[in-house]
CSV table of C-alpha atoms in Angstrom, one decimal:
chain,number,residue,atom,x,y,z
A,1,SER,CA,6.5,38.5,-30.3
A,2,PRO,CA,3.4,36.3,-30.4
A,3,TYR,CA,5.0,32.9,-31.4
A,4,GLN,CA,2.9,29.9,-30.9
A,5,PRO,CA,4.0,26.2,-30.7
A,6,ALA,CA,2.9,23.5,-33.2
A,7,ALA,CA,-0.2,21.4,-32.6
A,8,LYS,CA,-1.4,23.5,-29.6
A,9,LYS,CA,-4.8,25.1,-29.2
A,10,ALA,CA,-6.6,26.4,-26.1
A,11,ARG,CA,-10.2,27.7,-25.7
A,12,TYR,CA,-11.5,30.1,-23.2
A,13,GLU,CA,-15.3,30.5,-23.0
A,14,GLY,CA,-15.7,30.5,-26.8
A,15,CYS,CA,-12.5,32.3,-27.6
A,16,ALA,CA,-10.0,30.1,-29.5
A,17,VAL,CA,-6.2,30.6,-29.4
A,18,ASP,CA,-4.7,28.8,-32.4
A,19,ASN,CA,-1.1,28.0,-33.2
A,20,LYS,CA,-0.9,31.0,-35.6
A,21,PRO,CA,-3.5,33.5,-34.5
A,22,SER,CA,-4.9,35.9,-37.1
A,23,SER,CA,-4.2,38.9,-34.8
A,24,VAL,CA,-2.6,39.7,-31.5
A,25,VAL,CA,-6.0,40.8,-30.2
A,26,GLU,CA,-7.3,37.3,-29.9
A,27,VAL,CA,-4.3,36.2,-27.9
A,28,ASN,CA,-4.6,39.3,-25.6
A,29,GLN,CA,-8.3,38.6,-25.2
A,30,ALA,CA,-7.6,35.0,-24.2
A,31,ILE,CA,-4.9,36.1,-21.7
A,32,ILE,CA,-7.2,38.7,-20.2
A,33,ILE,CA,-10.0,36.1,-19.7
A,34,TRP,CA,-7.4,33.8,-18.2
A,35,LYS,CA,-6.1,36.5,-15.8
A,36,ARG,CA,-9.8,37.4,-14.9
A,37,GLY,CA,-10.4,33.7,-14.0
A,38,LYS,CA,-7.2,33.7,-11.9
A,39,MET,CA,-8.3,36.8,-10.1
A,40,ASP,CA,-11.7,35.4,-9.4
A,41,ALA,CA,-10.1,32.2,-8.1
A,42,VAL,CA,-7.9,34.3,-5.7
A,43,ARG,CA,-11.0,36.2,-4.6
A,44,ASP,CA,-13.0,33.0,-3.9
A,45,SER,CA,-9.9,31.5,-2.1
A,46,TYR,CA,-9.6,34.6,0.1
A,47,ASN,CA,-13.3,34.6,1.0
A,48,THR,CA,-13.2,30.8,1.8
A,49,HIS,CA,-10.1,31.2,4.0
A,50,GLU,CA,-11.8,34.3,5.6
A,51,ALA,CA,-14.9,32.2,6.5
A,52,GLU,CA,-12.8,29.3,7.8
A,53,TYR,CA,-10.7,31.7,9.9
A,54,PHE,CA,-13.9,33.3,11.4
A,55,PHE,CA,-15.3,29.8,12.1
A,56,LEU,CA,-12.2,28.5,13.8
A,57,ARG,CA,-11.6,31.8,15.8
A,58,ASN,CA,-15.1,31.4,17.3
A,59,ASP,CA,-14.2,27.9,18.7
A,60,GLY,CA,-16.0,26.0,15.9
A,61,ASN,CA,-15.7,22.3,15.5
A,62,LEU,CA,-13.6,21.4,12.5
A,63,MET,CA,-15.8,18.4,11.7
A,64,ASP,CA,-18.9,20.7,11.4
A,65,MET,CA,-17.2,23.2,9.1
A,66,ALA,CA,-18.6,21.8,5.9
A,67,SER,CA,-22.2,22.1,7.0
A,68,TRP,CA,-21.6,25.5,8.6
A,69,LEU,CA,-20.2,26.9,5.3
A,70,LYS,CA,-23.3,25.9,3.4
A,71,LYS,CA,-25.4,28.2,5.6
A,72,PRO,CA,-23.4,31.4,6.5
A,73,THR,CA,-24.5,33.2,9.7
A,74,PRO,CA,-25.3,36.9,9.9
A,75,GLU,CA,-22.2,37.3,12.1
A,76,LEU,CA,-20.1,35.9,9.2
A,77,LEU,CA,-21.7,38.3,6.7
A,78,THR,CA,-21.0,41.2,8.9
A,79,TYR,CA,-17.4,40.2,9.4
A,80,HIS,CA,-17.1,39.7,5.6
A,81,ASN,CA,-18.5,43.1,4.8
A,82,LYS,CA,-16.0,44.6,7.2
A,83,HIS,CA,-13.0,42.7,5.8
A,84,ARG,CA,-13.9,42.2,2.1
A,85,LEU,CA,-11.5,43.0,-0.7
A,86,ASP,CA,-11.7,46.4,-2.5
A,87,GLY,CA,-13.9,46.1,-5.5
A,88,ASP,CA,-15.3,42.7,-4.4
A,89,THR,CA,-19.0,42.4,-5.4
A,90,SER,CA,-19.3,38.6,-5.2
A,91,ASN,CA,-21.9,36.8,-3.1
A,92,LEU,CA,-20.3,35.3,0.0
A,93,ALA,CA,-23.1,32.8,0.4
A,94,THR,CA,-22.4,31.3,-3.0
A,95,THR,CA,-18.7,31.1,-2.3
A,96,THR,CA,-19.0,29.5,1.1
A,97,ARG,CA,-21.7,27.1,-0.2
A,98,GLU,CA,-19.3,25.8,-2.9
A,99,ALA,CA,-16.5,25.5,-0.4
A,100,GLY,CA,-18.9,23.5,1.9
A,101,LEU,CA,-19.8,21.2,-1.0
A,102,ARG,CA,-16.1,20.6,-1.8
A,103,LEU,CA,-15.4,19.8,1.9
A,104,SER,CA,-18.3,17.4,2.2
A,105,GLY,CA,-17.6,15.7,-1.1
A,106,GLY,CA,-20.7,17.0,-2.9
A,107,GLY,CA,-19.0,19.6,-5.0
A,108,ALA,CA,-18.3,17.4,-8.0
A,109,SER,CA,-19.8,19.9,-10.5
A,110,ALA,CA,-17.8,22.8,-9.0
A,111,ALA,CA,-14.7,20.8,-8.9
A,112,GLY,CA,-15.1,19.7,-12.5
A,113,TYR,CA,-15.6,23.3,-13.6
A,114,ASN,CA,-12.5,24.4,-11.7
A,115,LYS,CA,-10.5,21.5,-13.1
A,116,LYS,CA,-11.6,22.5,-16.6
A,117,GLU,CA,-10.5,26.1,-16.0
A,118,ASP,CA,-7.2,24.9,-14.6
A,119,GLN,CA,-6.6,22.8,-17.7
A,120,GLN,CA,-7.4,25.7,-20.0
A,121,ALA,CA,-5.1,27.9,-17.9
A,122,GLN,CA,-2.3,25.4,-18.2
A,123,MET,CA,-2.7,25.2,-22.0
A,124,VAL,CA,-2.5,28.9,-22.4
A,125,GLU,CA,0.5,29.1,-20.0
A,126,LYS,CA,2.2,26.3,-21.9
A,127,ALA,CA,1.5,28.0,-25.3
A,128,ARG,CA,3.0,31.3,-24.0
A,129,HIS,CA,6.1,29.5,-22.7
A,130,GLU,CA,6.7,27.6,-25.9
A,131,ALA,CA,6.2,30.8,-27.9
A,132,TYR,CA,8.9,32.5,-25.7
A,133,VAL,CA,11.2,29.5,-26.3
A,134,VAL,CA,10.7,29.7,-30.1
A,135,ALA,CA,11.4,33.4,-30.1
A,136,ARG,CA,14.4,33.1,-27.9
A,137,ILE,CA,15.9,30.3,-30.2
A,138,ALA,CA,15.3,32.5,-33.3
A,139,GLN,CA,17.0,35.4,-31.6
A,140,LEU,CA,20.0,33.3,-30.6
A,141,ARG,CA,20.3,31.9,-34.2
A,142,LYS,CA,20.4,35.5,-35.5
A,143,GLU,CA,23.2,36.3,-33.1
A,144,GLY,CA,25.0,33.1,-34.0
A,145,LEU,CA,24.9,31.7,-30.5
A,146,TRP,CA,22.6,28.7,-31.2
A,147,THR,CA,24.2,25.5,-32.7
A,148,GLU,CA,22.7,22.3,-33.9
A,149,LYS,CA,25.0,20.3,-31.6
A,150,ARG,CA,23.8,19.1,-28.3
A,151,LEU,CA,24.9,21.2,-25.3
A,152,PRO,CA,27.3,19.5,-22.9
A,153,LYS,CA,25.7,17.8,-19.9
A,154,VAL,CA,26.0,19.7,-16.7
A,155,HIS,CA,26.5,17.5,-13.7
A,156,GLU,CA,24.2,18.3,-10.9
A,157,PRO,CA,25.8,19.1,-7.5
A,158,ALA,CA,25.8,16.4,-4.9
A,159,ARG,CA,22.7,16.4,-2.8
A,160,PRO,CA,23.3,16.9,0.9
A,161,LYS,CA,22.5,14.0,3.1
A,162,CYS,CA,19.3,13.9,5.1
A,163,HIS,CA,17.9,11.7,7.8
A,164,TRP,CA,16.6,9.2,5.3
A,165,ASP,CA,20.1,8.8,3.7
A,166,TYR,CA,21.6,8.1,7.1
A,167,LEU,CA,18.8,5.7,7.9
A,168,LEU,CA,19.5,3.8,4.6
A,169,GLU,CA,23.2,3.6,5.4
A,170,GLU,CA,22.4,2.3,8.8
A,171,MET,CA,20.1,-0.3,7.3
A,172,VAL,CA,22.7,-1.4,4.8
A,173,TRP,CA,25.4,-1.6,7.5
A,174,LEU,CA,23.1,-3.5,9.8
A,175,SER,CA,22.1,-5.9,7.0
A,176,ALA,CA,25.8,-6.6,6.2
A,177,ASP,CA,26.5,-7.1,9.9
A,178,PHE,CA,23.6,-9.6,10.2
A,179,ALA,CA,24.9,-11.4,7.1
A,180,GLN,CA,28.4,-11.6,8.5
A,181,GLU,CA,27.1,-12.8,11.9
A,182,ARG,CA,25.0,-15.4,10.2
A,183,LYS,CA,28.0,-16.7,8.2
A,184,TRP,CA,30.1,-16.7,11.4
A,185,LYS,CA,27.4,-18.7,13.3
A,186,LYS,CA,27.1,-21.2,10.4
A,187,ALA,CA,30.9,-21.7,10.4
A,188,ALA,CA,30.9,-22.0,14.2
A,189,ALA,CA,28.1,-24.5,14.1
A,190,LYS,CA,29.9,-26.6,11.4
A,191,LYS,CA,33.1,-26.5,13.4
A,192,CYS,CA,31.3,-27.6,16.5
A,193,ALA,CA,29.5,-30.4,14.6
A,194,LYS,CA,32.9,-31.6,13.2
A,195,MET,CA,34.4,-31.6,16.7
A,196,VAL,CA,31.5,-33.6,18.1
A,197,GLN,CA,31.7,-36.0,15.2
A,198,LYS,CA,35.5,-36.4,15.7
A,199,TYR,CA,35.0,-37.0,19.4
A,200,PHE,CA,32.6,-39.9,18.8
A,201,GLN,CA,34.8,-41.3,16.1
A,202,ASP,CA,37.9,-41.1,18.4
A,203,LYS,CA,35.8,-42.8,21.1
A,204,GLU,CA,34.8,-45.6,18.7
A,205,LEU,CA,38.4,-45.9,17.5
A,206,ALA,CA,39.7,-46.0,21.1
A,207,ALA,CA,37.2,-48.8,22.0
A,208,GLU,CA,38.3,-50.8,19.0
A,209,ARG,CA,42.0,-50.2,19.8
A,210,ALA,CA,41.4,-51.3,23.4
A,211,GLN,CA,39.7,-54.4,22.2
A,212,LYS,CA,42.6,-55.2,19.8
A,213,ASP,CA,45.1,-54.5,22.6
A,214,GLU,CA,43.3,-56.9,24.8
A,215,GLU,CA,43.3,-59.6,22.2
A,216,MET,CA,47.0,-59.1,21.5
A,217,LYS,CA,47.7,-59.3,25.2
A,218,LEU,CA,45.7,-62.6,25.5
A,219,ARG,CA,47.6,-63.9,22.5
A,220,LYS,CA,50.9,-63.0,24.0
A,221,ILE,CA,50.0,-64.7,27.3
A,222,ALA,CA,48.8,-67.8,25.4
A,223,SER,CA,52.0,-67.9,23.3
A,224,PHE,CA,54.2,-67.6,26.4
A,225,MET,CA,52.3,-70.4,28.2
A,226,ALA,CA,52.5,-72.6,25.1
A,227,ARG,CA,56.3,-71.9,24.8
A,228,GLU,CA,56.9,-72.7,28.5
A,229,VAL,CA,54.9,-75.9,28.2
A,230,ARG,CA,56.8,-76.9,25.1
A,231,THR,CA,60.1,-76.2,26.9
A,232,PHE,CA,59.0,-78.1,30.0
A,233,TRP,CA,58.1,-81.2,28.0
A,234,SER,CA,61.3,-80.9,25.9
A,235,ASN,CA,63.3,-81.0,29.1
A,236,VAL,CA,61.3,-83.9,30.3
A,237,GLU,CA,62.1,-85.7,27.0
A,238,LYS,CA,65.8,-84.9,27.4
A,239,LEU,CA,65.8,-86.3,30.9
A,240,VAL,CA,64.1,-89.5,29.9
A,241,HIS,CA,66.6,-89.9,27.1
A,242,TYR,CA,69.4,-89.2,29.6
A,243,LYS,CA,68.2,-91.9,32.0
A,244,ILE,CA,67.7,-94.3,29.2
A,245,ASN,CA,71.2,-93.7,28.0
A,246,THR,CA,72.6,-93.9,31.5
A,247,ARG,CA,70.9,-97.3,32.1
A,248,HIS,CA,72.1,-98.5,28.7
A,249,ASP,CA,75.7,-97.4,29.5
A,250,GLU,CA,75.5,-99.2,32.9
A,251,LYS,CA,74.3,-102.4,31.3
A,252,LYS,CA,77.0,-102.1,28.7
A,253,LYS,CA,79.7,-101.6,31.3
A,254,ILE,CA,78.5,-104.6,33.2
A,255,ALA,CA,78.6,-106.7,30.2
A,256,LEU,CA,82.1,-105.5,29.3
A,257,ASP,CA,83.3,-106.2,32.9
A,258,GLN,CA,82.0,-109.8,32.7
A,259,GLN,CA,83.9,-110.3,29.4
A,260,LEU,CA,87.0,-109.1,31.1
């Protein structure tokens, strides 16, 4: 059934296709014109490919194809007349000239015309698709199979891995490995720096300890010498006192003997 979507309108060479056409004839006429355009495009594409095939088969230079297509040779015309499509009454020179202009960048007008035709074809195709969707929805509603609720989401199957996926995995793994190696190197560098710092600190502490030990040794020697000197002079003092006492006792004895 000729359903048409809302707010859609396509025009083909003066023929308008509205959202709600007045008759099916207008829609059929637009589709016929669109199909004729598609057929002409296929014919022109076939003629262009045929000319390019003839040019390349005869050892033509690919860089000179654009200029060669603008001026078809008699050999090409003979080959085209031999292999032309049934019912094809088009002019090969015009077709190849347009193809040469497109290749050389000078076919802006032809390209614009083809682009306009493609846009019109897309509009008609979209209108036909939306009309089919609307008709299908109406049919499902009549059968009671269409609900207003949203359909459940269908999970897409897992995509098989390709070379790019393996490359990304390898890059992620290599990045993690580089990060881990960088952390390990930083930790090793810190550990080495601490060991070097501890070595020099221990060296300084050992020098200070040796200096203190030397001072303590000298102090012990000096203390021992002072004690020995003090002991010596103490003994000398005792000896002097002993001699004095001995002399005093002798004098006292002599005096006592005289009294007796």
